[in-house]
PDB file of C-alpha atoms in Angstrom:
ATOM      1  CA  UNK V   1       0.000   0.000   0.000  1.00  0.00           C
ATOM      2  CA  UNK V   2       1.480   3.320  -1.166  1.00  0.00           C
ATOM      3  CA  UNK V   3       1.473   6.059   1.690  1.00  0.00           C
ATOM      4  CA  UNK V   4       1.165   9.330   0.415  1.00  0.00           C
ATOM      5  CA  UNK V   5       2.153  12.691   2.338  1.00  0.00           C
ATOM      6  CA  UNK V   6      -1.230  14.185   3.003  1.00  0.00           C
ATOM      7  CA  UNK V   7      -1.932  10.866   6.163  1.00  0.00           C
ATOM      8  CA  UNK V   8       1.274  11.846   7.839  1.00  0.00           C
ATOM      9  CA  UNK V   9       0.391  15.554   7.868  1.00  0.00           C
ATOM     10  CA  UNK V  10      -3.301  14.684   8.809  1.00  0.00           C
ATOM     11  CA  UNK V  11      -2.188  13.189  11.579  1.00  0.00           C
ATOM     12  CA  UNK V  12      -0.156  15.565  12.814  1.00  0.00           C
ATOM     13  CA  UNK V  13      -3.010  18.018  12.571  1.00  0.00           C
ATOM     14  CA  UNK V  14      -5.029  15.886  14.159  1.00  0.00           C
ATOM     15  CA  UNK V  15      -2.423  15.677  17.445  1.00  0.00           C
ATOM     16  CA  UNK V  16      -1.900  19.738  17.055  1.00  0.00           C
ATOM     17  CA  UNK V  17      -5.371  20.193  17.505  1.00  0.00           C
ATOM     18  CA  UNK V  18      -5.796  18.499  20.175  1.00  0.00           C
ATOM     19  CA  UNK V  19      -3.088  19.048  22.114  1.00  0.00           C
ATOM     20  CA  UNK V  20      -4.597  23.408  21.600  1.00  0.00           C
ATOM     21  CA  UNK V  21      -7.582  21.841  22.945  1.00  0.00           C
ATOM     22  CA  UNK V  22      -6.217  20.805  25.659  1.00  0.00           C
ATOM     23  CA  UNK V  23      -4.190  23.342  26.583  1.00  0.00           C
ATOM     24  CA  UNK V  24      -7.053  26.718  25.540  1.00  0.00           C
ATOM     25  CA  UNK V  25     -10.228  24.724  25.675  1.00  0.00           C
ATOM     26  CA  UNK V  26     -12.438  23.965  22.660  1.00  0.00           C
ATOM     27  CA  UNK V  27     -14.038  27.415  22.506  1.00  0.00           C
ATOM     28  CA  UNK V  28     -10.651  28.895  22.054  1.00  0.00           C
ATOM     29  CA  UNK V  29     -10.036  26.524  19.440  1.00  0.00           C
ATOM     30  CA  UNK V  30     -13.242  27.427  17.383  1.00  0.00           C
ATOM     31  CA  UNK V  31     -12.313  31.186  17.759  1.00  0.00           C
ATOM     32  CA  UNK V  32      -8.674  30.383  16.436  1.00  0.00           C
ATOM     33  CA  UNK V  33      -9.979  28.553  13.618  1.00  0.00           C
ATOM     34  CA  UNK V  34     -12.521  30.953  12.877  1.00  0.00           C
ATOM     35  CA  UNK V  35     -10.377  34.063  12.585  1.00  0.00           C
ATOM     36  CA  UNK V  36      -7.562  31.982  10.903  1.00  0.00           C
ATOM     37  CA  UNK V  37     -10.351  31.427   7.765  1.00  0.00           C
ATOM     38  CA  UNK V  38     -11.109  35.010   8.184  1.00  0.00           C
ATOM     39  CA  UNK V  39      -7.394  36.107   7.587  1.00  0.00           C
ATOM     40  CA  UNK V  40      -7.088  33.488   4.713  1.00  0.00           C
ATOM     41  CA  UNK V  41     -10.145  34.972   3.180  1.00  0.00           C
ATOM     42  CA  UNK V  42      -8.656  38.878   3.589  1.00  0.00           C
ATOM     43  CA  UNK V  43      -5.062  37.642   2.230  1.00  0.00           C
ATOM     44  CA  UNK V  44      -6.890  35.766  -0.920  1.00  0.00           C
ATOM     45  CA  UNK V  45      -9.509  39.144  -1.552  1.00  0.00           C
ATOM     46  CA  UNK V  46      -6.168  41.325  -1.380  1.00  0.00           C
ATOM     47  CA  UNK V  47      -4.160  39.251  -3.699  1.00  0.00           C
ATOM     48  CA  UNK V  48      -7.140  38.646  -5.869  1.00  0.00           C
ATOM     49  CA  UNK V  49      -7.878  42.811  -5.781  1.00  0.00           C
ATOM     50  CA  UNK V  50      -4.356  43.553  -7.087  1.00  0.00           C
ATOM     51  CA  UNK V  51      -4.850  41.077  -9.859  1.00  0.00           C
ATOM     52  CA  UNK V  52      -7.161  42.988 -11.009  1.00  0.00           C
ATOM     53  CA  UNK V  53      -5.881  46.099 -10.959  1.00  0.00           C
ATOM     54  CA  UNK V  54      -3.080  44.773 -12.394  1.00  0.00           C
ATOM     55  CA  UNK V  55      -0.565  45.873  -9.624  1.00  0.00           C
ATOM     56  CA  UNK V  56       1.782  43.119  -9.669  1.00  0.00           C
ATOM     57  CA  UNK V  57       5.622  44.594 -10.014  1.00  0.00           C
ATOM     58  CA  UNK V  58       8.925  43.067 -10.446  1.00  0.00           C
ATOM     59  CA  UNK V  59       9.526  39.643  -9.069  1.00  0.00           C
ATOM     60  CA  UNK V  60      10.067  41.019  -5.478  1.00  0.00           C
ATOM     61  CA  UNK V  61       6.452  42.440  -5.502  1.00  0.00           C
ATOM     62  CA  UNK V  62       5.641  39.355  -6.811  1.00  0.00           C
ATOM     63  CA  UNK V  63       7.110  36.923  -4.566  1.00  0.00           C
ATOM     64  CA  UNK V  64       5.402  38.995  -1.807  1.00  0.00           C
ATOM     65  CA  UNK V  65       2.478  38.578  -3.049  1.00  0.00           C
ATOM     66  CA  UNK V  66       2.770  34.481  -3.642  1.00  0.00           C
ATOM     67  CA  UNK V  67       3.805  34.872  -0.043  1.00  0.00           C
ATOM     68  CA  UNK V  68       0.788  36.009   0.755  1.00  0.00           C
ATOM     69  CA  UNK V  69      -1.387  33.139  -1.076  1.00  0.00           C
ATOM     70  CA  UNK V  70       0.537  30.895   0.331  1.00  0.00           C
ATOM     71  CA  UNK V  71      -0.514  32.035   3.528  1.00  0.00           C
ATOM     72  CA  UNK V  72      -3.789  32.613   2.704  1.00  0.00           C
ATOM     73  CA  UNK V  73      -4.398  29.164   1.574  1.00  0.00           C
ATOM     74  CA  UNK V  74      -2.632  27.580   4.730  1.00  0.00           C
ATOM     75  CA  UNK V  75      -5.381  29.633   7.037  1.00  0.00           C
ATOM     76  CA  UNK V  76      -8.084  28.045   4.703  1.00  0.00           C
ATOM     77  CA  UNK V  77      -7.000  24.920   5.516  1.00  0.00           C
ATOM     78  CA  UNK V  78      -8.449  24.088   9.127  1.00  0.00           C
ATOM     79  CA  UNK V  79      -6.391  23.219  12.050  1.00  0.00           C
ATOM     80  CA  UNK V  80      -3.642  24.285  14.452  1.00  0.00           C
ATOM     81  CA  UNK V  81      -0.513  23.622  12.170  1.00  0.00           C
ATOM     82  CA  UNK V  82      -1.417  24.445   9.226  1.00  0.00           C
ATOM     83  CA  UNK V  83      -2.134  27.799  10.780  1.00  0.00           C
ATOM     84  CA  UNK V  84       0.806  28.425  12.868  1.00  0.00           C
ATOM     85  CA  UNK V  85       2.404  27.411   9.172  1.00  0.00           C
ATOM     86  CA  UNK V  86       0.595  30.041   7.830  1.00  0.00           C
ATOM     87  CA  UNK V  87       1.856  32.841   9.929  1.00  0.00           C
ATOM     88  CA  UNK V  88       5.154  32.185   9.402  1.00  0.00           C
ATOM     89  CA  UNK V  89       4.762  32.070   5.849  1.00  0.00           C
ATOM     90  CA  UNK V  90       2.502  35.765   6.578  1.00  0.00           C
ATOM     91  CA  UNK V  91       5.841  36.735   8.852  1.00  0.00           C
ATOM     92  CA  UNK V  92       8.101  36.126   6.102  1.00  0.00           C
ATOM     93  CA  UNK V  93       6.163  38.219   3.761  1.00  0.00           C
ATOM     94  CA  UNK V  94       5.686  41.405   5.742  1.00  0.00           C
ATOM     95  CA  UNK V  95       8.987  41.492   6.562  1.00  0.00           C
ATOM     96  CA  UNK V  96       9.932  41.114   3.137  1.00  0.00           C
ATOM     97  CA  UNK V  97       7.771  43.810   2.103  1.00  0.00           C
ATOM     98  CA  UNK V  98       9.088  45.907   4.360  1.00  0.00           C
ATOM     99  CA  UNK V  99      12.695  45.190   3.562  1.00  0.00           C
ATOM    100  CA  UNK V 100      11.497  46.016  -0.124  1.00  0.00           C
ATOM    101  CA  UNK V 101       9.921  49.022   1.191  1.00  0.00           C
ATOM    102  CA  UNK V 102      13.212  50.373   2.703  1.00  0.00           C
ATOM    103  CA  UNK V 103      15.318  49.529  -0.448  1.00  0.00           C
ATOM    104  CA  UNK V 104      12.986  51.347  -2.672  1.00  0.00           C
ATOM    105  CA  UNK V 105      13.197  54.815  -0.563  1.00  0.00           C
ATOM    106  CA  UNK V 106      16.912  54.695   0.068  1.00  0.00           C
ATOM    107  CA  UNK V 107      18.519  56.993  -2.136  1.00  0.00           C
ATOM    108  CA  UNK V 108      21.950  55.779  -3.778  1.00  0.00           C
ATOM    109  CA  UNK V 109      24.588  58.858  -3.963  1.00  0.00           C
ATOM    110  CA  UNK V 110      25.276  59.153  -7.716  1.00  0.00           C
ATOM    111  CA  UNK V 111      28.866  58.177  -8.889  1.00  0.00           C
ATOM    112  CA  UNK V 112      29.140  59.910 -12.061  1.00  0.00           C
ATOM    113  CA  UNK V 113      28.065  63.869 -12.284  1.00  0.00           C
ATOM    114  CA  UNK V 114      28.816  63.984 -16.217  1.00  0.00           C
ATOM    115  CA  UNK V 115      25.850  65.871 -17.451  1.00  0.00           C
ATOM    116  CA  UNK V 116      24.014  64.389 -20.819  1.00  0.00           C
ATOM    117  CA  UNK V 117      23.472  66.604 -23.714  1.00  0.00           C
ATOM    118  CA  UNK V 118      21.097  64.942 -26.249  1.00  0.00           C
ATOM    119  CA  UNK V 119      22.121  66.194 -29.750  1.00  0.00           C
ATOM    120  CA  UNK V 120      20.413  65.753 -32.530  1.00  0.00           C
ATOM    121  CA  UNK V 121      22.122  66.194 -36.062  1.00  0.00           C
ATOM    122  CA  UNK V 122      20.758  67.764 -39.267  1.00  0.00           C
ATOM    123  CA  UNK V 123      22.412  66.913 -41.985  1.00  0.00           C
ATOM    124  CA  UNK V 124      21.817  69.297 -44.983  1.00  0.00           C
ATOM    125  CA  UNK V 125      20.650  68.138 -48.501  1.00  0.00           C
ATOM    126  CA  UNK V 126      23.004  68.948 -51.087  1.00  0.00           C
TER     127      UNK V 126
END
């Protein structure tokens, strides 16, 4: 019998969640679970939003943003891990963004001060 990966992780889900049960109750779980959708839903509208408006960038913006699907999709997906999962993946995108963010305002001294005259040449009809 071939084992694929989806039991393993299932099961480990399955542990995670209970061991937050445990631990918070079950009405702590259900209000963990139900924000996490929540936040999946808001990453997937945003994502979806700048789709259409066609504000994907260079492949900084859009590794941000595949961060941020990622993510989105990993809060779908109900239980404990594949939430905690999904912040980190969240995590890593903010702070990406940000870093992105600082880059783009920081201005680079310029190394060469040669001005550029743009010439254009007539050349006469004999």
């Amino acid at each position: 019998m071939k084992l694929s990966l989806g039991a393993p992780f299932l099961v480990v889900e399955l542990i995670a969640c209970a061991v937050f049960i445990i631990a918070f109750g079950f009405g702590n779980f259900l209000i963990f679970m139900l924000l996490s959708m929540i936040a999946g839903v808001v990453l997937l509208a945003l994502f979806w939003k700048n789709m259409l408006e066609f504000q994907m960038g260079g492949f900084r913006d859009t590794l941000k943003q595949f961060a941020f699907v990622i993510a989105g999709f990993l809060f779908l997906i109900p239980g404990v891990l594949s939430s905690v999962f999904g912040i980190l993946v969240l995590v890593f995108g903010l702070v990406f963004q940000a870093k992105v963010q600082a880059n783009f305002y920081k201005k680079e001294p310029k190394k060469h001060s040669e001005e550029i005259i743009d010439v254009e040449i007539i050349e006469d009809r004999k």
